Short mmCIF file of C-alpha atoms and ligand atoms in Angstrom, two decimals:
data_model
loop_
_atom_site.label_atom_id
_atom_site.label_comp_id
_atom_site.label_asym_id
_atom_site.label_seq_id
_atom_site.Cartn_x
_atom_site.Cartn_y
_atom_site.Cartn_z
CA MET A 1 -16.77 15.09 -13.11
CA LYS A 2 -20.16 14.40 -14.60
CA TYR A 3 -20.48 11.00 -12.89
CA ASP A 4 -21.44 9.82 -9.44
CA VAL A 5 -19.02 7.24 -8.04
CA ILE A 6 -20.70 4.26 -6.37
CA ILE A 7 -18.73 1.80 -4.27
CA GLY A 8 -19.91 -1.20 -2.24
CA LEU A 9 -17.61 -3.49 -0.24
CA GLU A 10 -17.59 -7.23 0.40
CA ILE A 11 -15.15 -8.22 3.15
CA HIS A 12 -14.27 -11.74 4.31
CA ALA A 13 -12.44 -12.59 7.53
CA GLU A 14 -11.34 -15.89 9.02
CA ILE A 15 -12.66 -16.32 12.55
CA ASN A 16 -10.13 -17.36 15.20
CA THR A 17 -12.07 -20.23 16.79
CA LEU A 18 -10.24 -23.25 18.22
CA SER A 19 -11.84 -25.73 15.82
CA LYS A 20 -13.24 -25.51 12.30
CA MET A 21 -16.78 -24.48 11.36
CA PHE A 22 -18.44 -27.86 11.02
CA CYS A 23 -15.97 -30.40 12.44
CA SER A 24 -13.57 -30.67 15.37
CA CYS A 25 -10.39 -30.29 13.31
CA LYS A 26 -7.97 -27.66 14.58
CA ASN A 27 -8.51 -24.24 13.04
CA ASP A 28 -4.94 -23.68 11.90
CA PRO A 29 -5.02 -22.90 8.17
CA PHE A 30 -1.34 -21.99 8.02
CA TYR A 31 -0.04 -25.20 9.60
CA SER A 32 3.29 -26.01 7.98
CA GLN A 33 2.38 -29.56 7.00
CA ALA A 34 -0.20 -29.57 4.23
CA ASN A 35 -3.38 -31.64 4.72
CA PHE A 36 -2.70 -32.17 8.40
CA ASN A 37 -5.78 -30.58 10.06
CA ILE A 38 -8.35 -32.48 8.05
CA CYS A 39 -11.10 -35.09 8.47
CA PRO A 40 -13.86 -36.66 6.34
CA ILE A 41 -16.20 -33.72 7.14
CA CYS A 42 -13.93 -30.90 5.94
CA LEU A 43 -12.84 -33.04 3.00
CA GLY A 44 -16.52 -33.27 2.01
CA HIS A 45 -16.81 -37.06 2.02
CA PRO A 46 -20.32 -38.25 1.21
CA GLY A 47 -22.42 -39.21 4.19
CA THR A 48 -20.63 -37.06 6.75
CA LEU A 49 -22.62 -34.63 8.85
CA PRO A 50 -21.64 -31.03 9.68
CA LEU A 51 -22.09 -29.73 13.21
CA PRO A 52 -22.05 -25.91 13.56
CA ASN A 53 -19.46 -24.24 15.79
CA GLN A 54 -21.15 -22.26 18.55
CA GLU A 55 -18.10 -20.05 19.11
CA ALA A 56 -18.14 -18.91 15.47
CA ILE A 57 -21.86 -18.10 15.64
CA ASP A 58 -21.36 -16.12 18.86
CA LYS A 59 -18.50 -14.15 17.36
CA VAL A 60 -20.53 -13.11 14.32
CA LEU A 61 -23.46 -12.15 16.57
CA LEU A 62 -21.11 -10.11 18.74
CA LEU A 63 -19.80 -8.33 15.66
CA GLY A 64 -23.34 -7.74 14.44
CA LEU A 65 -24.37 -6.21 17.76
CA ALA A 66 -21.25 -4.05 17.87
CA LEU A 67 -22.11 -2.67 14.42
CA ASP A 68 -25.71 -1.89 15.40
CA CYS A 69 -27.12 -4.66 13.20
CA GLN A 70 -30.51 -6.33 13.46
CA ILE A 71 -30.22 -9.99 14.43
CA ASN A 72 -32.31 -12.71 12.81
CA LYS A 73 -33.91 -14.56 15.74
CA ILE A 74 -34.17 -17.59 13.43
CA SER A 75 -31.16 -18.02 11.14
CA LYS A 76 -30.13 -20.89 8.90
CA PHE A 77 -27.38 -22.22 6.67
CA ASP A 78 -27.74 -22.70 2.91
CA ARG A 79 -25.81 -24.52 0.25
CA LYS A 80 -24.13 -22.40 -2.40
CA ASN A 81 -23.45 -24.75 -5.29
CA TYR A 82 -20.47 -24.36 -7.55
CA PHE A 83 -17.54 -26.43 -8.75
CA TYR A 84 -13.95 -25.62 -8.00
CA PRO A 85 -11.04 -27.93 -7.10
CA ASP A 86 -10.56 -26.29 -3.70
CA LEU A 87 -14.18 -27.10 -2.79
CA PRO A 88 -14.47 -30.91 -2.56
CA LYS A 89 -18.16 -31.00 -1.59
CA GLY A 90 -19.21 -29.16 -4.78
CA TYR A 91 -20.99 -26.61 -2.58
CA GLN A 92 -20.06 -24.19 0.16
CA ILE A 93 -22.17 -24.03 3.32
CA SER A 94 -23.06 -20.35 3.60
CA GLN A 95 -26.09 -18.24 4.48
CA PHE A 96 -28.53 -16.87 1.93
CA ASP A 97 -31.81 -15.26 2.99
CA LEU A 98 -31.47 -15.38 6.79
CA PRO A 99 -27.96 -14.15 7.65
CA LEU A 100 -27.10 -13.90 11.35
CA ALA A 101 -26.96 -10.08 11.17
CA TYR A 102 -28.34 -7.44 8.79
CA GLN A 103 -28.95 -3.66 8.50
CA GLY A 104 -26.06 -2.30 10.52
CA VAL A 105 -23.99 0.82 10.30
CA LEU A 106 -20.41 1.96 10.72
CA GLU A 107 -19.63 5.63 10.83
CA ILE A 108 -16.57 6.75 8.88
CA ASN A 109 -15.60 10.45 8.87
CA ASN A 110 -19.09 11.53 10.01
CA GLN A 111 -20.60 9.49 7.21
CA LYS A 112 -22.88 6.59 8.16
CA ILE A 113 -21.98 3.61 5.94
CA GLU A 114 -24.87 1.16 5.86
CA ILE A 115 -24.07 -2.51 6.33
CA THR A 116 -26.32 -4.84 4.35
CA ARG A 117 -25.49 -8.08 6.14
CA ILE A 118 -22.93 -10.16 8.04
CA HIS A 119 -23.15 -13.88 7.52
CA LEU A 120 -21.19 -17.00 8.38
CA GLU A 121 -19.75 -19.53 5.96
CA GLU A 122 -16.77 -21.87 5.53
CA ASP A 123 -13.46 -21.19 3.86
CA THR A 124 -12.17 -23.34 0.99
CA GLY A 125 -8.93 -25.27 0.58
CA LYS A 126 -5.90 -23.56 -0.88
CA LEU A 127 -4.43 -24.20 -4.32
CA ASN A 128 -0.68 -23.94 -4.75
CA HIS A 129 0.78 -23.62 -8.22
CA PRO A 130 4.50 -24.50 -7.94
CA ALA A 131 6.54 -22.32 -10.29
CA GLY A 132 7.55 -24.05 -13.51
CA LYS A 133 5.55 -27.21 -12.80
CA ASN A 134 2.65 -28.54 -14.80
CA TYR A 135 0.53 -29.50 -11.80
CA THR A 136 -1.25 -27.85 -8.89
CA LEU A 137 -1.20 -28.90 -5.24
CA ILE A 138 -4.16 -28.63 -2.86
CA ASP A 139 -3.91 -28.02 0.89
CA PHE A 140 -7.13 -28.61 2.82
CA ASN A 141 -5.93 -27.25 6.17
CA ARG A 142 -8.00 -24.15 5.40
CA SER A 143 -11.02 -26.07 4.19
CA GLY A 144 -13.93 -25.55 6.60
CA VAL A 145 -12.32 -22.72 8.57
CA PRO A 146 -15.08 -20.35 9.79
CA LEU A 147 -15.35 -17.32 7.56
CA LEU A 148 -17.52 -14.27 8.07
CA GLU A 149 -18.61 -12.01 5.26
CA LEU A 150 -19.70 -8.41 5.62
CA VAL A 151 -21.44 -6.67 2.73
CA THR A 152 -22.05 -2.91 2.58
CA GLU A 153 -24.71 -1.05 0.67
CA PRO A 154 -23.48 0.78 -2.47
CA VAL A 155 -23.15 4.06 -0.58
CA ILE A 156 -19.42 4.77 -0.50
CA LYS A 157 -18.42 7.66 -2.77
CA ASP A 158 -14.63 7.68 -2.79
CA ALA A 159 -11.56 5.46 -2.57
CA ILE A 160 -10.28 6.95 0.69
CA THR A 161 -13.52 6.28 2.57
CA ALA A 162 -13.52 2.71 1.24
CA ARG A 163 -9.96 2.23 2.51
CA ILE A 164 -10.73 3.72 5.93
CA PHE A 165 -13.85 1.54 6.23
CA CYS A 166 -11.72 -1.59 5.70
CA GLN A 167 -9.07 -0.40 8.14
CA THR A 168 -11.61 0.46 10.82
CA PHE A 169 -13.34 -2.87 10.31
CA GLN A 170 -9.99 -4.64 10.73
CA GLN A 171 -9.38 -2.78 14.01
CA ILE A 172 -12.83 -3.78 15.24
CA LEU A 173 -12.21 -7.45 14.43
CA LYS A 174 -8.98 -7.26 16.41
CA TYR A 175 -10.50 -5.35 19.35
CA LEU A 176 -13.31 -7.88 19.70
CA GLU A 177 -10.81 -10.73 19.26
CA ILE A 178 -12.81 -12.20 16.39
CA SER A 179 -9.99 -12.39 13.86
CA SER A 180 -6.32 -11.46 13.53
CA ALA A 181 -7.48 -10.10 10.16
CA ASN A 182 -4.04 -9.96 8.57
CA MET A 183 -4.47 -8.87 4.93
CA GLU A 184 -1.14 -10.19 3.66
CA LYS A 185 -1.86 -13.63 5.11
CA GLY A 186 -5.33 -13.61 3.55
CA GLU A 187 -7.07 -13.75 6.92
CA MET A 188 -8.97 -10.67 5.74
CA ARG A 189 -9.93 -10.14 2.08
CA CYS A 190 -11.50 -6.93 0.77
CA GLU A 191 -13.36 -6.69 -2.50
CA ALA A 192 -14.65 -3.43 -3.89
CA ASN A 193 -17.52 -3.05 -6.37
CA VAL A 194 -17.19 0.15 -8.36
CA SER A 195 -19.51 1.79 -10.87
CA LEU A 196 -19.95 5.28 -12.30
CA GLN A 197 -23.39 6.67 -13.12
CA ILE A 198 -24.27 9.90 -14.88
CA LYS A 199 -25.49 12.42 -12.31
CA ASN A 200 -29.27 12.56 -11.85
CA SER A 201 -29.74 9.44 -13.97
CA TRP A 202 -30.18 6.83 -11.24
CA ARG A 203 -31.61 6.02 -7.83
CA ARG A 204 -31.23 3.36 -5.17
CA THR A 205 -34.27 1.20 -4.52
CA LYS A 206 -35.51 0.25 -1.06
CA ASP A 207 -33.67 -3.05 -1.25
CA GLY A 208 -30.40 -1.36 -2.21
CA LYS A 209 -30.34 -1.94 -5.97
CA ILE A 210 -29.06 0.76 -8.31
CA VAL A 211 -31.61 1.40 -11.08
CA GLY A 212 -31.77 3.96 -13.86
CA LEU A 213 -34.34 6.75 -14.08
CA LYS A 214 -36.58 7.22 -17.13
CA ASN A 215 -35.57 3.92 -18.73
CA ILE A 216 -31.88 4.77 -18.61
CA LYS A 217 -29.86 1.59 -18.17
CA PRO A 218 -27.38 2.05 -15.31
CA ASN A 219 -23.72 1.37 -16.05
CA ASN A 220 -22.35 -1.99 -14.92
CA LYS A 221 -20.20 -2.37 -11.87
CA VAL A 222 -16.74 -3.86 -11.80
CA GLU A 223 -15.60 -6.10 -8.96
CA LEU A 224 -11.99 -5.59 -7.73
CA LYS A 225 -10.58 -8.74 -6.17
CA ASN A 226 -7.40 -10.28 -4.76
CA ILE A 227 -6.03 -7.07 -3.33
CA ASN A 228 -3.65 -7.63 -0.48
CA SER A 229 -3.18 -4.27 1.21
CA PHE A 230 -5.24 -1.24 2.18
CA LYS A 231 -3.02 1.03 0.13
CA SER A 232 -3.53 -1.11 -2.98
CA LEU A 233 -7.28 -1.14 -2.40
CA GLU A 234 -7.38 2.64 -2.42
CA LYS A 235 -5.13 2.85 -5.49
CA ALA A 236 -7.07 0.18 -7.39
CA ILE A 237 -10.37 2.01 -6.77
CA SER A 238 -8.87 5.36 -7.83
CA TYR A 239 -7.47 3.79 -10.98
CA GLU A 240 -10.78 2.14 -11.73
CA ILE A 241 -12.69 5.44 -11.36
CA LYS A 242 -10.37 7.07 -13.90
CA ARG A 243 -10.52 4.11 -16.28
CA GLN A 244 -14.31 3.93 -16.23
CA SER A 245 -14.82 7.68 -16.62
CA LYS A 246 -12.51 7.77 -19.65
CA MET A 247 -14.36 4.87 -21.22
CA LEU A 248 -17.76 6.44 -20.56
CA ASP A 249 -16.54 9.75 -21.98
CA ARG A 250 -15.69 7.90 -25.17
CA GLY A 251 -19.16 6.31 -25.18
CA GLU A 252 -17.83 2.82 -24.45
CA GLU A 253 -19.70 0.25 -22.40
CA ILE A 254 -18.37 -0.94 -19.02
CA LEU A 255 -18.43 -4.72 -18.90
CA PRO A 256 -19.55 -6.46 -15.71
CA GLU A 257 -16.18 -7.99 -14.95
CA THR A 258 -13.87 -9.05 -12.15
CA ARG A 259 -10.55 -7.25 -12.16
CA GLY A 260 -7.32 -7.74 -10.23
CA TYR A 261 -4.73 -5.11 -9.37
CA ASN A 262 -1.16 -5.03 -10.61
CA GLU A 263 0.83 -3.23 -7.93
CA LYS A 264 3.92 -2.69 -10.09
CA LYS A 265 2.00 -1.12 -12.95
CA GLY A 266 -0.56 0.58 -10.68
CA GLU A 267 -3.33 -0.71 -12.96
CA THR A 268 -6.33 -2.98 -12.70
CA PHE A 269 -6.59 -5.84 -15.20
CA ARG A 270 -9.39 -8.11 -16.39
CA GLN A 271 -9.66 -11.52 -14.71
CA ARG A 272 -13.00 -12.66 -16.03
CA VAL A 273 -16.23 -11.29 -17.44
CA LYS A 274 -19.45 -12.27 -15.71
CA GLU A 275 -21.71 -13.64 -18.45
CA SER A 276 -24.82 -13.38 -16.34
CA GLY A 277 -25.29 -13.53 -12.60
CA ALA A 278 -23.87 -16.87 -11.48
CA ASP A 279 -26.60 -19.31 -10.54
CA TYR A 280 -25.57 -20.91 -7.30
CA ARG A 281 -28.91 -22.63 -6.78
CA TYR A 282 -28.96 -21.78 -3.10
CA PHE A 283 -31.14 -24.08 -1.03
CA PRO A 284 -31.43 -24.70 2.72
CA GLU A 285 -28.69 -26.98 4.07
CA PRO A 286 -30.72 -30.08 4.95
CA ASP A 287 -28.14 -31.46 7.40
CA ILE A 288 -28.26 -28.48 9.78
CA LEU A 289 -31.35 -27.39 11.69
CA PRO A 290 -32.26 -23.69 11.66
CA ILE A 291 -30.67 -21.80 14.52
CA LYS A 292 -32.77 -20.09 17.14
CA ILE A 293 -31.10 -17.13 18.82
CA SER A 294 -32.47 -16.32 22.26
CA SER A 295 -32.68 -12.86 23.78
CA GLU A 296 -30.77 -14.30 26.74
CA GLN A 297 -27.84 -15.17 24.44
CA LEU A 298 -27.94 -11.71 22.87
CA LYS A 299 -28.00 -10.05 26.29
CA ASN A 300 -24.88 -11.96 27.33
CA LEU A 301 -23.13 -11.01 24.12
CA LYS A 302 -24.06 -7.33 24.50
CA ASN A 303 -22.18 -7.29 27.80
CA LYS A 304 -19.06 -8.32 25.95
CA ILE A 305 -19.06 -5.32 23.62
CA ILE A 306 -16.18 -3.08 24.54
CA GLU A 307 -15.59 0.44 23.29
CA LEU A 308 -14.73 0.17 19.59
CA PRO A 309 -11.58 1.78 18.18
CA HIS A 310 -13.30 4.49 16.11
CA LYS A 311 -15.36 5.54 19.14
CA LYS A 312 -12.30 5.41 21.36
CA LYS A 313 -10.49 7.66 18.92
CA ALA A 314 -13.28 10.24 19.04
CA ARG A 315 -13.27 10.13 22.85
CA PHE A 316 -9.46 10.42 23.04
CA ILE A 317 -9.65 13.58 20.95
CA GLU A 318 -12.50 15.01 23.01
CA GLU A 319 -11.26 14.00 26.46
CA TYR A 320 -7.51 14.52 26.20
CA GLY A 321 -7.26 16.98 23.32
CA PHE A 322 -5.13 14.65 21.17
CA SER A 323 -4.76 15.46 17.49
CA PRO A 324 -6.50 12.97 15.17
CA ASP A 325 -3.10 11.63 14.01
CA ILE A 326 -1.92 10.95 17.56
CA ALA A 327 -5.29 9.43 18.49
CA ASP A 328 -5.02 7.12 15.47
CA ILE A 329 -1.65 5.83 16.63
CA LEU A 330 -2.83 5.35 20.20
CA VAL A 331 -6.04 3.43 19.45
CA ASP A 332 -4.61 1.24 16.68
CA ASP A 333 -3.68 -1.48 19.16
CA LYS A 334 -6.02 -2.07 22.08
CA ASN A 335 -3.18 -2.90 24.47
CA LEU A 336 -1.51 0.40 23.68
CA ALA A 337 -4.77 2.32 24.09
CA ASP A 338 -5.44 0.68 27.44
CA TRP A 339 -1.86 1.24 28.64
CA THR A 340 -1.95 4.89 27.61
CA GLU A 341 -5.23 5.45 29.38
CA MET A 342 -3.98 3.82 32.57
CA ALA A 343 -0.94 6.09 32.48
CA LEU A 344 -3.15 9.13 31.87
CA SER A 345 -5.38 8.30 34.79
CA GLU A 346 -2.33 7.82 37.05
CA LEU A 347 -0.97 11.12 35.86
CA LYS A 348 -4.27 12.76 36.74
CA GLU A 349 -4.06 11.35 40.27
CA TRP A 350 -0.44 12.30 40.76
CA LEU A 351 -1.18 15.79 39.59
CA SER A 352 -4.20 16.27 41.84
CA SER A 353 -2.31 14.93 44.83
CA SER A 354 0.40 17.52 44.25
CA GLY A 355 -2.26 20.22 44.35
CA GLU A 356 -2.46 21.10 40.67
CA SER A 357 -5.60 21.16 38.55
CA TRP A 358 -5.94 18.39 35.98
CA LYS A 359 -8.71 20.18 34.16
CA ASN A 360 -6.56 23.16 33.24
CA GLN A 361 -3.51 21.23 32.25
CA ARG A 362 -4.90 17.97 30.83
CA ILE A 363 -4.29 18.86 27.18
CA LYS A 364 -0.70 19.93 27.78
CA LEU A 365 0.01 16.91 29.96
CA SER A 366 -1.67 14.42 27.66
CA LYS A 367 0.43 15.75 24.81
CA LEU A 368 3.60 15.50 26.88
CA LEU A 369 2.75 11.91 27.78
CA ALA A 370 1.92 10.95 24.17
CA ASP A 371 5.11 12.66 22.91
CA TYR A 372 7.30 10.65 25.26
CA LEU A 373 5.41 7.48 24.49
CA ILE A 374 5.50 7.82 20.72
CA SER A 375 8.88 9.45 20.15
CA GLU A 376 10.88 7.92 23.00
CA LEU A 377 9.38 4.68 24.31
CA PHE A 378 8.40 3.49 20.83
CA LYS A 379 12.08 3.55 19.84
CA PHE A 380 12.80 0.77 22.31
CA LEU A 381 9.65 -1.15 21.42
CA LYS A 382 10.50 -1.03 17.71
CA ARG A 383 14.15 -1.89 18.26
CA ASP A 384 13.34 -4.95 20.38
CA LYS A 385 10.09 -5.81 18.55
CA VAL A 386 8.16 -6.07 21.81
CA SER A 387 4.55 -5.21 22.61
CA ILE A 388 3.77 -2.60 25.22
CA ARG A 389 2.03 -5.40 27.15
CA ASP A 390 5.37 -7.05 27.83
CA ILE A 391 7.54 -4.18 29.03
CA LYS A 392 8.94 -3.60 32.52
CA ILE A 393 7.65 -0.04 32.81
CA SER A 394 4.30 0.20 34.57
CA PRO A 395 1.81 2.84 33.43
CA GLU A 396 2.05 4.29 36.95
CA ASN A 397 5.81 4.73 36.77
CA PHE A 398 5.59 6.18 33.28
CA ALA A 399 3.05 8.74 34.56
CA GLN A 400 5.44 9.63 37.37
CA LEU A 401 8.23 10.24 34.88
CA ILE A 402 5.95 12.58 32.92
CA LEU A 403 5.12 14.40 36.14
CA LEU A 404 8.84 14.88 36.90
CA ILE A 405 9.29 16.44 33.47
CA HIS A 406 6.23 18.60 33.89
CA GLN A 407 7.37 19.83 37.29
CA GLU A 408 10.77 20.59 35.79
CA LYS A 409 12.55 18.33 38.25
CA ILE A 410 14.38 16.79 35.33
CA ASN A 411 15.21 18.11 31.89
CA SER A 412 14.71 16.17 28.70
CA SER A 413 18.16 14.61 28.52
CA SER A 414 17.81 13.27 32.08
CA ALA A 415 14.28 12.10 31.25
CA GLN A 416 15.67 10.05 28.38
CA LYS A 417 18.33 8.52 30.63
CA ILE A 418 15.74 7.63 33.28
CA LEU A 419 13.37 6.20 30.68
CA GLU A 420 16.11 3.93 29.34
CA ILE A 421 16.90 2.63 32.84
CA MET A 422 13.18 2.12 33.51
CA TYR A 423 12.88 0.22 30.22
CA ASN A 424 15.84 -2.03 31.02
CA THR A 425 15.20 -2.77 34.65
CA GLY A 426 11.79 -1.36 35.58
CA GLY A 427 11.46 0.73 38.70
CA ASP A 428 10.43 4.05 40.11
CA PRO A 429 11.69 7.12 38.21
CA VAL A 430 12.12 9.13 41.43
CA VAL A 431 14.46 6.50 42.87
CA ILE A 432 16.37 6.28 39.57
CA MET A 433 16.65 10.07 39.45
CA ASN A 434 18.08 10.22 43.01
CA ASP A 435 20.41 7.23 42.55
CA ASN A 436 21.90 8.81 39.44
CA ASN A 437 21.97 12.43 40.61
CA LEU A 438 19.83 13.53 37.72
CA GLU A 439 17.67 16.03 39.54
CA GLN A 440 17.77 19.41 37.93
CA SER A 441 19.43 22.09 40.07
CA GLN A 442 16.71 24.04 41.78
CA SER A 443 19.15 26.67 43.16
CA ASP A 444 18.21 30.33 43.01
CA GLY A 445 20.35 30.68 39.96
CA LYS A 446 23.35 32.36 41.51
CA ASP A 447 26.00 29.92 40.30
CA LEU A 448 24.17 29.61 37.02
CA LYS A 449 24.25 33.37 36.61
CA GLU A 450 28.01 33.37 37.05
CA ILE A 451 28.44 30.59 34.53
CA ILE A 452 26.32 32.43 32.00
CA SER A 453 28.11 35.72 32.55
CA ALA A 454 31.40 33.98 31.89
CA ILE A 455 30.10 32.46 28.66
CA ILE A 456 28.80 35.82 27.48
CA LYS A 457 32.23 37.33 28.10
CA LYS A 458 33.74 34.62 25.98
CA TYR A 459 31.47 35.44 23.02
CA PRO A 460 31.07 39.24 23.08
CA ASP A 461 30.37 39.56 19.33
CA GLN A 462 27.57 37.03 19.38
CA PHE A 463 26.12 38.63 22.45
CA SER A 464 25.97 42.10 20.97
CA GLU A 465 24.40 40.65 17.84
CA TYR A 466 21.81 39.01 20.05
CA GLN A 467 21.23 42.29 21.84
CA SER A 468 20.72 44.11 18.57
CA GLY A 469 17.88 41.76 17.74
CA LYS A 470 19.27 38.53 16.28
CA ASP A 471 17.03 36.31 18.40
CA ALA A 472 18.30 33.08 16.85
CA LEU A 473 21.51 33.50 18.87
CA LEU A 474 19.59 32.76 22.06
CA GLN A 475 19.73 29.11 21.07
CA PHE A 476 23.50 29.41 20.63
CA PHE A 477 23.92 30.60 24.21
CA ILE A 478 21.54 28.02 25.65
CA GLY A 479 23.59 25.36 23.90
CA LYS A 480 26.84 26.67 25.36
CA VAL A 481 25.37 26.80 28.88
CA MET A 482 23.93 23.29 28.56
CA ALA A 483 27.30 21.95 27.38
CA GLU A 484 29.12 23.70 30.18
CA THR A 485 26.72 22.46 32.89
CA GLY A 486 26.03 18.99 31.52
CA GLY A 487 22.35 19.81 31.18
CA ARG A 488 21.87 20.16 34.93
CA PHE A 489 19.89 23.37 34.72
CA ASN A 490 16.39 24.08 33.62
CA PRO A 491 16.42 25.68 30.16
CA LYS A 492 13.67 28.09 31.20
CA LYS A 493 15.88 29.42 33.98
CA ILE A 494 18.78 29.77 31.54
CA ILE A 495 16.66 31.77 29.12
CA GLU A 496 15.41 33.98 31.93
CA ILE A 497 18.96 34.83 33.05
CA ILE A 498 20.26 35.47 29.53
CA LYS A 499 17.33 37.80 28.87
CA ASN A 500 17.96 39.66 32.14
CA LEU A 501 21.62 40.08 31.30
P1 ADP L 601 -24.03 -9.18 -7.09
O1 ADP L 601 -25.32 -9.91 -7.14
O2 ADP L 601 -23.50 -8.78 -8.42
O3 ADP L 601 -22.98 -9.80 -6.22
P2 ADP L 601 -25.09 -7.47 -5.05
O4 ADP L 601 -26.32 -6.67 -5.24
O5 ADP L 601 -25.17 -8.70 -4.24
O6 ADP L 601 -24.43 -7.75 -6.45
O7 ADP L 601 -24.03 -6.50 -4.39
C1 ADP L 601 -22.71 -6.91 -4.15
C2 ADP L 601 -21.91 -5.70 -3.74
O8 ADP L 601 -21.87 -4.76 -4.82
C3 ADP L 601 -22.45 -4.94 -2.55
O9 ADP L 601 -21.36 -4.52 -1.77
C4 ADP L 601 -23.16 -3.76 -3.16
O10 ADP L 601 -23.14 -2.66 -2.30
C5 ADP L 601 -22.31 -3.49 -4.40
N1 ADP L 601 -23.05 -2.90 -5.50
C6 ADP L 601 -24.27 -3.25 -5.97
N2 ADP L 601 -24.61 -2.50 -7.04
C7 ADP L 601 -23.60 -1.65 -7.27
C8 ADP L 601 -23.32 -0.65 -8.23
N3 ADP L 601 -24.17 -0.34 -9.20
N4 ADP L 601 -22.16 0.01 -8.16
C9 ADP L 601 -21.25 -0.29 -7.20
N5 ADP L 601 -21.44 -1.22 -6.28
C10 ADP L 601 -22.59 -1.91 -6.29
MG1 MG L 602 -20.80 -10.48 -5.20
ZN1 ZN L 603 -12.31 -31.57 9.69
#
């Protein structure tokens, strides 16, 4: 392709404070009764005074610190003036030149994505257009809900990186308990700005603007809005790159427009063309004093920063040898990541106390633990729609079960039985194993040898085929022995005997 792809993101997220941004109404935008959580302040009545929500400010500062942002020691709110029916004041209280946080970074796939700013503002009401009716309804439960906005520099070069940035950002919001950030519910909204420039025809100025070299006018960017899933975001950007490159190839001009995404057709479509930059006539909000942020406050917030999901993923890969895919699954939910790590550390202790070296076996054991977690325990969690936080199995007991498998005291079918009992009633896997006679026979193999000899006699043709090199038949014999013995014996022992015979 003869073009450079340039993508910048603007992401909004509703903050999960108890009350709204500038009044004491409950922050519950999805409350079933419309216009229930409202008051004169969030309805924008003249003469009312907004009072900023400390919890919302702290949460944005925490996010800023976690993303290595600079913090404005003096910050302020500004009025962004525009008319829309869901905005009764005629302006939105937002932040213009002194956002709470600026100049941060989030690393995605070894690529440092620069964050321009994170600021705080208020959400609007919600318009409902009942199907087939000639009127629109307004619900102000969402009006005045604290909303944060993160803006990135135009430094993203492909649709996949843009998607992963949004997903990682969502995980971070959840980890830090700032927002539930559900895209379908509109708690998190991602907009992508996309433009294509001819290679070597442009540069980025110090303040992040894209300008053309040698009097070349850079191509306009298109803003993709109202996209309600990560997958759609990626697809919309990919579609847009193709659309713009075809147009540019034909010598057509890209209009500076806002486009939506039609999931069924897999196409973006025009919503409106920006005539010129909207003039919001920002000015300082006269009813709220500037905010002074003390180093004391920042120090306290820094102590609240926990390990972020993308860093945890890197550590999980490094420390336990997990594959990136497994690490992704494990860190996605913080409760799951914590639970897994507790189980791993118990496993390490159990192993050391039985005289084995953790260091040599950690990768194998971590994999065994993750396999049982993801392919066995997850079945129950999915079936019953429960979180790992609420199950009866303790990480310690789960680790013990993994140790029993590792030490070949139980085979996999017994392990599954024990796991199911643990899931239903809780308890110690060793006790369950003994109560149910599930321990694998540790005999010297004498009776097993007789059983195997008998089976071989029963299937002489298969056995001679196996002997003449048809290795696949080994599985046939293992199966027969397992069936005959009800899975009591260790498969390794069975293989050893068959091979000897
Ligand atoms: P606007 O004033 O049109 O909103 P901004 O400069 O405020 O533009 O940038 C808004 C978003 O658009 C940011 O995420 C930024 O990274 C991105 N952006 C700016 N210029 C371009 C461009 N030429 N191509 C793609 N994205 C861009
Ligand atoms: Mg914009
Ligand atoms: Zn209110």
